[in-house]
Amino acid sequence: MRLIAICIVACVLGGCTSSVDYTGSKVAAHLTNQCFYMTKPTFVFEGRCADLTGINNNSEFCNGIQVVGEGGFPESWDAYVQIRSSFDKNMFDRLAFEKQRSMLGYLDSGEKIIITRVVHHGWGTVGRFWAVRGEVVLSGRPIEVELPSSYLVHHVPFWLDGREKSVPFIDSSFVERCDKSK
């Protein structure tokens, strides 16, 4: 009986899709440790992102990033401050025993982001999506943010196609390579 239970658990877990970290690999060289600059102003906020520890079908707290005035985000930081409480409650769903998440700050266009992680993340029966993280400087401190790529954890618009089979490219309407900066 014990052997049957072990076999059933092994079969169920065998179908799980874990995360595969491509950071530093040749196929992700066009992203990993590369410098980009924002082509539009962006908000940095407390968000939910893919759990990159390899746990299947799970999310974790992290910092997100999104273009000002798109995907339901306010047109400016001042506009956000005026509606902070209601915006946070509507945009950032609060799970049980979780503090209310909110915006952390604002980055002007031209601010830099260095890509630090490129992970092909498994999400159960949904399949895989690409999770790309980078480092920005907010209020003089470096912080990690996850670029929007999947409806499972991010707000639209998506900065890269998380459903691509191979390592994706970041949409140039959101960022450009630093060597192309002004």
mmCIF file with all atom_site columns, C-alpha atoms in Angstrom:
data_model
loop_
_atom_site.group_PDB
_atom_site.id
_atom_site.type_symbol
_atom_site.label_atom_id
_atom_site.label_alt_id
_atom_site.label_comp_id
_atom_site.label_asym_id
_atom_site.label_entity_id
_atom_site.label_seq_id
_atom_site.pdbx_PDB_ins_code
_atom_site.Cartn_x
_atom_site.Cartn_y
_atom_site.Cartn_z
_atom_site.occupancy
_atom_site.B_iso_or_equiv
_atom_site.pdbx_formal_charge
_atom_site.auth_seq_id
_atom_site.auth_comp_id
_atom_site.auth_asym_id
_atom_site.auth_atom_id
_atom_site.pdbx_PDB_model_num
ATOM 1   C CA . MET A 1 1   ? 0.000  0.000  0.000   1.00 0.00 ? 1   MET A CA 1
ATOM 2   C CA . ARG A 1 2   ? 2.835  2.350  0.865   1.00 0.00 ? 2   ARG A CA 1
ATOM 3   C CA . LEU A 1 3   ? 4.483  1.669  -2.503  1.00 0.00 ? 3   LEU A CA 1
ATOM 4   C CA . ILE A 1 4   ? 1.250  2.542  -4.313  1.00 0.00 ? 4   ILE A CA 1
ATOM 5   C CA . ALA A 1 5   ? 1.011  5.859  -2.421  1.00 0.00 ? 5   ALA A CA 1
ATOM 6   C CA . ILE A 1 6   ? 4.628  6.691  -3.279  1.00 0.00 ? 6   ILE A CA 1
ATOM 7   C CA . CYS A 1 7   ? 4.020  5.886  -6.959  1.00 0.00 ? 7   CYS A CA 1
ATOM 8   C CA . ILE A 1 8   ? 0.900  8.077  -7.060  1.00 0.00 ? 8   ILE A CA 1
ATOM 9   C CA . VAL A 1 9   ? 2.745  11.013 -5.466  1.00 0.00 ? 9   VAL A CA 1
ATOM 10  C CA . ALA A 1 10  ? 5.690  10.553 -7.846  1.00 0.00 ? 10  ALA A CA 1
ATOM 11  C CA . CYS A 1 11  ? 3.380  10.521 -10.874 1.00 0.00 ? 11  CYS A CA 1
ATOM 12  C CA . VAL A 1 12  ? 1.547  13.646 -9.728  1.00 0.00 ? 12  VAL A CA 1
ATOM 13  C CA . LEU A 1 13  ? 4.763  15.525 -8.965  1.00 0.00 ? 13  LEU A CA 1
ATOM 14  C CA . GLY A 1 14  ? 6.351  14.304 -12.179 1.00 0.00 ? 14  GLY A CA 1
ATOM 15  C CA . GLY A 1 15  ? 3.897  16.466 -14.092 1.00 0.00 ? 15  GLY A CA 1
ATOM 16  C CA . CYS A 1 16  ? 4.944  19.633 -12.253 1.00 0.00 ? 16  CYS A CA 1
ATOM 17  C CA . THR A 1 17  ? 6.863  22.234 -14.145 1.00 0.00 ? 17  THR A CA 1
ATOM 18  C CA . SER A 1 18  ? 9.484  23.949 -12.040 1.00 0.00 ? 18  SER A CA 1
ATOM 19  C CA . SER A 1 19  ? 11.400 27.124 -12.780 1.00 0.00 ? 19  SER A CA 1
ATOM 20  C CA . VAL A 1 20  ? 14.481 27.063 -15.001 1.00 0.00 ? 20  VAL A CA 1
ATOM 21  C CA . ASP A 1 21  ? 16.933 29.917 -14.409 1.00 0.00 ? 21  ASP A CA 1
ATOM 22  C CA . TYR A 1 22  ? 18.559 31.138 -17.634 1.00 0.00 ? 22  TYR A CA 1
ATOM 23  C CA . THR A 1 23  ? 20.401 34.018 -15.961 1.00 0.00 ? 23  THR A CA 1
ATOM 24  C CA . GLY A 1 24  ? 23.950 34.041 -17.286 1.00 0.00 ? 24  GLY A CA 1
ATOM 25  C CA . SER A 1 25  ? 23.288 31.524 -20.062 1.00 0.00 ? 25  SER A CA 1
ATOM 26  C CA . LYS A 1 26  ? 24.235 32.229 -23.677 1.00 0.00 ? 26  LYS A CA 1
ATOM 27  C CA . VAL A 1 27  ? 20.600 32.184 -24.817 1.00 0.00 ? 27  VAL A CA 1
ATOM 28  C CA . ALA A 1 28  ? 19.765 35.005 -22.378 1.00 0.00 ? 28  ALA A CA 1
ATOM 29  C CA . ALA A 1 29  ? 22.920 37.059 -23.013 1.00 0.00 ? 29  ALA A CA 1
ATOM 30  C CA . HIS A 1 30  ? 20.870 39.757 -24.769 1.00 0.00 ? 30  HIS A CA 1
ATOM 31  C CA . LEU A 1 31  ? 19.146 40.419 -21.409 1.00 0.00 ? 31  LEU A CA 1
ATOM 32  C CA . THR A 1 32  ? 21.300 39.267 -18.487 1.00 0.00 ? 32  THR A CA 1
ATOM 33  C CA . ASN A 1 33  ? 23.347 42.105 -16.959 1.00 0.00 ? 33  ASN A CA 1
ATOM 34  C CA . GLN A 1 34  ? 22.336 44.379 -19.827 1.00 0.00 ? 34  GLN A CA 1
ATOM 35  C CA . CYS A 1 35  ? 21.537 48.045 -19.235 1.00 0.00 ? 35  CYS A CA 1
ATOM 36  C CA . PHE A 1 36  ? 18.315 49.537 -20.575 1.00 0.00 ? 36  PHE A CA 1
ATOM 37  C CA . TYR A 1 37  ? 16.691 52.907 -20.030 1.00 0.00 ? 37  TYR A CA 1
ATOM 38  C CA . MET A 1 38  ? 13.000 53.621 -19.621 1.00 0.00 ? 38  MET A CA 1
ATOM 39  C CA . THR A 1 39  ? 11.382 55.255 -22.632 1.00 0.00 ? 39  THR A CA 1
ATOM 40  C CA . LYS A 1 40  ? 8.381  56.363 -20.526 1.00 0.00 ? 40  LYS A CA 1
ATOM 41  C CA . PRO A 1 41  ? 7.832  57.389 -16.898 1.00 0.00 ? 41  PRO A CA 1
ATOM 42  C CA . THR A 1 42  ? 7.005  54.410 -14.674 1.00 0.00 ? 42  THR A CA 1
ATOM 43  C CA . PHE A 1 43  ? 5.602  53.574 -11.266 1.00 0.00 ? 43  PHE A CA 1
ATOM 44  C CA . VAL A 1 44  ? 7.306  51.117 -8.926  1.00 0.00 ? 44  VAL A CA 1
ATOM 45  C CA . PHE A 1 45  ? 4.903  49.309 -6.606  1.00 0.00 ? 45  PHE A CA 1
ATOM 46  C CA . GLU A 1 46  ? 4.599  46.484 -4.105  1.00 0.00 ? 46  GLU A CA 1
ATOM 47  C CA . GLY A 1 47  ? 3.343  43.591 -6.156  1.00 0.00 ? 47  GLY A CA 1
ATOM 48  C CA . ARG A 1 48  ? 3.060  39.877 -6.606  1.00 0.00 ? 48  ARG A CA 1
ATOM 49  C CA . CYS A 1 49  ? 5.432  38.099 -8.926  1.00 0.00 ? 49  CYS A CA 1
ATOM 50  C CA . ALA A 1 50  ? 6.414  34.593 -9.894  1.00 0.00 ? 50  ALA A CA 1
ATOM 51  C CA . ASP A 1 51  ? 7.942  32.608 -7.035  1.00 0.00 ? 51  ASP A CA 1
ATOM 52  C CA . LEU A 1 52  ? 11.352 31.955 -8.572  1.00 0.00 ? 52  LEU A CA 1
ATOM 53  C CA . THR A 1 53  ? 12.369 29.393 -5.955  1.00 0.00 ? 53  THR A CA 1
ATOM 54  C CA . GLY A 1 54  ? 10.973 26.757 -8.287  1.00 0.00 ? 54  GLY A CA 1
ATOM 55  C CA . ILE A 1 55  ? 7.734  26.153 -6.428  1.00 0.00 ? 55  ILE A CA 1
ATOM 56  C CA . ASN A 1 56  ? 5.125  25.375 -9.046  1.00 0.00 ? 56  ASN A CA 1
ATOM 57  C CA . ASN A 1 57  ? 2.075  27.602 -9.525  1.00 0.00 ? 57  ASN A CA 1
ATOM 58  C CA . ASN A 1 58  ? 2.937  30.114 -6.817  1.00 0.00 ? 58  ASN A CA 1
ATOM 59  C CA . SER A 1 59  ? 3.588  33.811 -6.374  1.00 0.00 ? 59  SER A CA 1
ATOM 60  C CA . GLU A 1 60  ? 5.574  35.881 -3.901  1.00 0.00 ? 60  GLU A CA 1
ATOM 61  C CA . PHE A 1 61  ? 5.836  39.485 -2.807  1.00 0.00 ? 61  PHE A CA 1
ATOM 62  C CA . CYS A 1 62  ? 8.115  41.590 -4.942  1.00 0.00 ? 62  CYS A CA 1
ATOM 63  C CA . ASN A 1 63  ? 8.306  44.990 -6.546  1.00 0.00 ? 63  ASN A CA 1
ATOM 64  C CA . GLY A 1 64  ? 6.558  45.537 -9.851  1.00 0.00 ? 64  GLY A CA 1
ATOM 65  C CA . ILE A 1 65  ? 6.908  48.228 -12.483 1.00 0.00 ? 65  ILE A CA 1
ATOM 66  C CA . GLN A 1 66  ? 4.423  49.730 -14.927 1.00 0.00 ? 66  GLN A CA 1
ATOM 67  C CA . VAL A 1 67  ? 4.074  52.702 -17.245 1.00 0.00 ? 67  VAL A CA 1
ATOM 68  C CA . VAL A 1 68  ? 2.402  55.807 -15.838 1.00 0.00 ? 68  VAL A CA 1
ATOM 69  C CA . GLY A 1 69  ? -1.116 56.265 -17.213 1.00 0.00 ? 69  GLY A CA 1
ATOM 70  C CA . GLU A 1 70  ? -1.452 52.777 -18.724 1.00 0.00 ? 70  GLU A CA 1
ATOM 71  C CA . GLY A 1 71  ? -3.227 49.630 -17.568 1.00 0.00 ? 71  GLY A CA 1
ATOM 72  C CA . GLY A 1 72  ? -5.370 51.450 -15.023 1.00 0.00 ? 72  GLY A CA 1
ATOM 73  C CA . PHE A 1 73  ? -2.472 53.312 -13.425 1.00 0.00 ? 73  PHE A CA 1
ATOM 74  C CA . PRO A 1 74  ? -2.852 57.061 -12.708 1.00 0.00 ? 74  PRO A CA 1
ATOM 75  C CA . GLU A 1 75  ? -1.613 59.746 -15.110 1.00 0.00 ? 75  GLU A CA 1
ATOM 76  C CA . SER A 1 76  ? 0.954  61.101 -12.617 1.00 0.00 ? 76  SER A CA 1
ATOM 77  C CA . TRP A 1 77  ? 2.358  60.690 -9.109  1.00 0.00 ? 77  TRP A CA 1
ATOM 78  C CA . ASP A 1 78  ? 0.271  63.661 -7.940  1.00 0.00 ? 78  ASP A CA 1
ATOM 79  C CA . ALA A 1 79  ? -2.885 62.027 -9.330  1.00 0.00 ? 79  ALA A CA 1
ATOM 80  C CA . TYR A 1 80  ? -1.985 58.842 -7.446  1.00 0.00 ? 80  TYR A CA 1
ATOM 81  C CA . VAL A 1 81  ? -1.441 60.678 -4.153  1.00 0.00 ? 81  VAL A CA 1
ATOM 82  C CA . GLN A 1 82  ? -4.948 62.175 -4.410  1.00 0.00 ? 82  GLN A CA 1
ATOM 83  C CA . ILE A 1 83  ? -6.587 58.730 -4.761  1.00 0.00 ? 83  ILE A CA 1
ATOM 84  C CA . ARG A 1 84  ? -3.991 56.601 -2.953  1.00 0.00 ? 84  ARG A CA 1
ATOM 85  C CA . SER A 1 85  ? -6.258 54.664 -0.599  1.00 0.00 ? 85  SER A CA 1
ATOM 86  C CA . SER A 1 86  ? -8.981 53.775 -3.105  1.00 0.00 ? 86  SER A CA 1
ATOM 87  C CA . PHE A 1 87  ? -6.472 53.069 -5.884  1.00 0.00 ? 87  PHE A CA 1
ATOM 88  C CA . ASP A 1 88  ? -4.403 50.723 -3.712  1.00 0.00 ? 88  ASP A CA 1
ATOM 89  C CA . LYS A 1 89  ? -7.497 48.789 -2.607  1.00 0.00 ? 89  LYS A CA 1
ATOM 90  C CA . ASN A 1 90  ? -8.765 48.413 -6.181  1.00 0.00 ? 90  ASN A CA 1
ATOM 91  C CA . MET A 1 91  ? -5.472 47.719 -7.968  1.00 0.00 ? 91  MET A CA 1
ATOM 92  C CA . PHE A 1 92  ? -3.615 45.601 -5.418  1.00 0.00 ? 92  PHE A CA 1
ATOM 93  C CA . ASP A 1 93  ? -5.872 42.809 -4.184  1.00 0.00 ? 93  ASP A CA 1
ATOM 94  C CA . ARG A 1 94  ? -5.146 42.114 -0.538  1.00 0.00 ? 94  ARG A CA 1
ATOM 95  C CA . LEU A 1 95  ? -5.011 38.465 0.410   1.00 0.00 ? 95  LEU A CA 1
ATOM 96  C CA . ALA A 1 96  ? -5.878 37.240 3.907   1.00 0.00 ? 96  ALA A CA 1
ATOM 97  C CA . PHE A 1 97  ? -3.335 38.275 6.554   1.00 0.00 ? 97  PHE A CA 1
ATOM 98  C CA . GLU A 1 98  ? -1.563 40.511 4.047   1.00 0.00 ? 98  GLU A CA 1
ATOM 99  C CA . LYS A 1 99  ? -0.900 44.224 4.459   1.00 0.00 ? 99  LYS A CA 1
ATOM 100 C CA . GLN A 1 100 ? -2.297 46.539 1.811   1.00 0.00 ? 100 GLN A CA 1
ATOM 101 C CA . ARG A 1 101 ? 0.243  46.916 -0.973  1.00 0.00 ? 101 ARG A CA 1
ATOM 102 C CA . SER A 1 102 ? 0.859  50.337 -2.537  1.00 0.00 ? 102 SER A CA 1
ATOM 103 C CA . MET A 1 103 ? 3.021  52.386 -4.860  1.00 0.00 ? 103 MET A CA 1
ATOM 104 C CA . LEU A 1 104 ? 6.635  52.877 -3.806  1.00 0.00 ? 104 LEU A CA 1
ATOM 105 C CA . GLY A 1 105 ? 7.680  55.604 -6.189  1.00 0.00 ? 105 GLY A CA 1
ATOM 106 C CA . TYR A 1 106 ? 8.026  57.092 -9.624  1.00 0.00 ? 106 TYR A CA 1
ATOM 107 C CA . LEU A 1 107 ? 10.837 56.841 -12.188 1.00 0.00 ? 107 LEU A CA 1
ATOM 108 C CA . ASP A 1 108 ? 11.299 59.378 -14.980 1.00 0.00 ? 108 ASP A CA 1
ATOM 109 C CA . SER A 1 109 ? 11.869 58.297 -18.554 1.00 0.00 ? 109 SER A CA 1
ATOM 110 C CA . GLY A 1 110 ? 15.598 57.856 -19.077 1.00 0.00 ? 110 GLY A CA 1
ATOM 111 C CA . GLU A 1 111 ? 16.118 56.052 -15.753 1.00 0.00 ? 111 GLU A CA 1
ATOM 112 C CA . LYS A 1 112 ? 18.176 52.869 -16.053 1.00 0.00 ? 112 LYS A CA 1
ATOM 113 C CA . ILE A 1 113 ? 17.323 49.251 -15.362 1.00 0.00 ? 113 ILE A CA 1
ATOM 114 C CA . ILE A 1 114 ? 19.910 46.439 -15.299 1.00 0.00 ? 114 ILE A CA 1
ATOM 115 C CA . ILE A 1 115 ? 18.437 42.983 -15.996 1.00 0.00 ? 115 ILE A CA 1
ATOM 116 C CA . THR A 1 116 ? 19.397 40.629 -13.163 1.00 0.00 ? 116 THR A CA 1
ATOM 117 C CA . ARG A 1 117 ? 17.252 37.485 -13.583 1.00 0.00 ? 117 ARG A CA 1
ATOM 118 C CA . VAL A 1 118 ? 15.797 35.603 -16.550 1.00 0.00 ? 118 VAL A CA 1
ATOM 119 C CA . VAL A 1 119 ? 13.689 32.623 -15.474 1.00 0.00 ? 119 VAL A CA 1
ATOM 120 C CA . HIS A 1 120 ? 11.326 30.335 -17.394 1.00 0.00 ? 120 HIS A CA 1
ATOM 121 C CA . HIS A 1 121 ? 8.743  29.784 -14.666 1.00 0.00 ? 121 HIS A CA 1
ATOM 122 C CA . GLY A 1 122 ? 6.342  26.844 -14.472 1.00 0.00 ? 122 GLY A CA 1
ATOM 123 C CA . TRP A 1 123 ? 2.719  27.524 -13.564 1.00 0.00 ? 123 TRP A CA 1
ATOM 124 C CA . GLY A 1 124 ? 0.974  24.147 -13.350 1.00 0.00 ? 124 GLY A CA 1
ATOM 125 C CA . THR A 1 125 ? -1.478 23.290 -16.106 1.00 0.00 ? 125 THR A CA 1
ATOM 126 C CA . VAL A 1 126 ? -1.191 26.819 -17.548 1.00 0.00 ? 126 VAL A CA 1
ATOM 127 C CA . GLY A 1 127 ? 2.353  26.005 -18.653 1.00 0.00 ? 127 GLY A CA 1
ATOM 128 C CA . ARG A 1 128 ? 5.375  28.282 -18.505 1.00 0.00 ? 128 ARG A CA 1
ATOM 129 C CA . PHE A 1 129 ? 6.006  31.999 -18.735 1.00 0.00 ? 129 PHE A CA 1
ATOM 130 C CA . TRP A 1 130 ? 9.115  34.149 -18.676 1.00 0.00 ? 130 TRP A CA 1
ATOM 131 C CA . ALA A 1 131 ? 9.866  36.111 -15.504 1.00 0.00 ? 131 ALA A CA 1
ATOM 132 C CA . VAL A 1 132 ? 12.446 38.846 -16.031 1.00 0.00 ? 132 VAL A CA 1
ATOM 133 C CA . ARG A 1 133 ? 13.729 40.949 -13.147 1.00 0.00 ? 133 ARG A CA 1
ATOM 134 C CA . GLY A 1 134 ? 15.951 43.968 -13.088 1.00 0.00 ? 134 GLY A CA 1
ATOM 135 C CA . GLU A 1 135 ? 17.472 46.478 -10.717 1.00 0.00 ? 135 GLU A CA 1
ATOM 136 C CA . VAL A 1 136 ? 16.428 50.131 -10.659 1.00 0.00 ? 136 VAL A CA 1
ATOM 137 C CA . VAL A 1 137 ? 17.437 52.934 -8.316  1.00 0.00 ? 137 VAL A CA 1
ATOM 138 C CA . LEU A 1 138 ? 14.496 54.404 -6.410  1.00 0.00 ? 138 LEU A CA 1
ATOM 139 C CA . SER A 1 139 ? 15.077 57.224 -3.905  1.00 0.00 ? 139 SER A CA 1
ATOM 140 C CA . GLY A 1 140 ? 18.820 56.533 -4.002  1.00 0.00 ? 140 GLY A CA 1
ATOM 141 C CA . ARG A 1 141 ? 18.441 52.813 -3.227  1.00 0.00 ? 141 ARG A CA 1
ATOM 142 C CA . PRO A 1 142 ? 18.802 49.901 -5.656  1.00 0.00 ? 142 PRO A CA 1
ATOM 143 C CA . ILE A 1 143 ? 15.719 47.652 -5.700  1.00 0.00 ? 143 ILE A CA 1
ATOM 144 C CA . GLU A 1 144 ? 14.697 44.646 -7.772  1.00 0.00 ? 144 GLU A CA 1
ATOM 145 C CA . VAL A 1 145 ? 11.549 44.822 -9.918  1.00 0.00 ? 145 VAL A CA 1
ATOM 146 C CA . GLU A 1 146 ? 9.831  42.238 -12.114 1.00 0.00 ? 146 GLU A CA 1
ATOM 147 C CA . LEU A 1 147 ? 8.910  43.337 -15.625 1.00 0.00 ? 147 LEU A CA 1
ATOM 148 C CA . PRO A 1 148 ? 5.283  42.639 -16.584 1.00 0.00 ? 148 PRO A CA 1
ATOM 149 C CA . SER A 1 149 ? 5.011  39.512 -18.745 1.00 0.00 ? 149 SER A CA 1
ATOM 150 C CA . SER A 1 150 ? 2.011  37.408 -17.684 1.00 0.00 ? 150 SER A CA 1
ATOM 151 C CA . TYR A 1 151 ? -1.628 37.897 -16.744 1.00 0.00 ? 151 TYR A CA 1
ATOM 152 C CA . LEU A 1 152 ? -1.122 35.434 -13.880 1.00 0.00 ? 152 LEU A CA 1
ATOM 153 C CA . VAL A 1 153 ? 0.666  38.002 -11.706 1.00 0.00 ? 153 VAL A CA 1
ATOM 154 C CA . HIS A 1 154 ? 1.114  41.252 -13.667 1.00 0.00 ? 154 HIS A CA 1
ATOM 155 C CA . HIS A 1 155 ? -0.910 44.222 -14.838 1.00 0.00 ? 155 HIS A CA 1
ATOM 156 C CA . VAL A 1 156 ? -1.076 45.034 -18.562 1.00 0.00 ? 156 VAL A CA 1
ATOM 157 C CA . PRO A 1 157 ? 0.538  46.252 -20.723 1.00 0.00 ? 157 PRO A CA 1
ATOM 158 C CA . PHE A 1 158 ? 3.150  43.504 -20.816 1.00 0.00 ? 158 PHE A CA 1
ATOM 159 C CA . TRP A 1 159 ? 6.732  44.606 -21.470 1.00 0.00 ? 159 TRP A CA 1
ATOM 160 C CA . LEU A 1 160 ? 7.683  41.239 -22.955 1.00 0.00 ? 160 LEU A CA 1
ATOM 161 C CA . ASP A 1 161 ? 5.857  38.200 -24.264 1.00 0.00 ? 161 ASP A CA 1
ATOM 162 C CA . GLY A 1 162 ? 5.940  35.807 -21.335 1.00 0.00 ? 162 GLY A CA 1
ATOM 163 C CA . ARG A 1 163 ? 4.530  32.973 -23.477 1.00 0.00 ? 163 ARG A CA 1
ATOM 164 C CA . GLU A 1 164 ? 7.440  32.927 -25.970 1.00 0.00 ? 164 GLU A CA 1
ATOM 165 C CA . LYS A 1 165 ? 9.102  29.526 -26.360 1.00 0.00 ? 165 LYS A CA 1
ATOM 166 C CA . SER A 1 166 ? 12.623 31.006 -26.411 1.00 0.00 ? 166 SER A CA 1
ATOM 167 C CA . VAL A 1 167 ? 14.056 33.831 -24.297 1.00 0.00 ? 167 VAL A CA 1
ATOM 168 C CA . PRO A 1 168 ? 12.016 36.914 -25.252 1.00 0.00 ? 168 PRO A CA 1
ATOM 169 C CA . PHE A 1 169 ? 13.096 40.446 -26.075 1.00 0.00 ? 169 PHE A CA 1
ATOM 170 C CA . ILE A 1 170 ? 11.778 43.436 -24.132 1.00 0.00 ? 170 ILE A CA 1
ATOM 171 C CA . ASP A 1 171 ? 9.359  45.616 -26.113 1.00 0.00 ? 171 ASP A CA 1
ATOM 172 C CA . SER A 1 172 ? 11.226 48.728 -27.297 1.00 0.00 ? 172 SER A CA 1
ATOM 173 C CA . SER A 1 173 ? 8.207  50.914 -26.579 1.00 0.00 ? 173 SER A CA 1
ATOM 174 C CA . PHE A 1 174 ? 9.069  50.526 -22.864 1.00 0.00 ? 174 PHE A CA 1
ATOM 175 C CA . VAL A 1 175 ? 12.890 50.340 -22.788 1.00 0.00 ? 175 VAL A CA 1
ATOM 176 C CA . GLU A 1 176 ? 15.888 50.873 -25.072 1.00 0.00 ? 176 GLU A CA 1
ATOM 177 C CA . ARG A 1 177 ? 19.467 49.700 -24.660 1.00 0.00 ? 177 ARG A CA 1
ATOM 178 C CA . CYS A 1 178 ? 21.646 52.158 -22.752 1.00 0.00 ? 178 CYS A CA 1
ATOM 179 C CA . ASP A 1 179 ? 24.110 52.362 -25.643 1.00 0.00 ? 179 ASP A CA 1
ATOM 180 C CA . LYS A 1 180 ? 21.263 53.907 -27.705 1.00 0.00 ? 180 LYS A CA 1
ATOM 181 C CA . SER A 1 181 ? 20.468 56.546 -25.073 1.00 0.00 ? 181 SER A CA 1
ATOM 182 C CA . LYS A 1 182 ? 20.592 60.247 -25.757 1.00 0.00 ? 182 LYS A CA 1
#
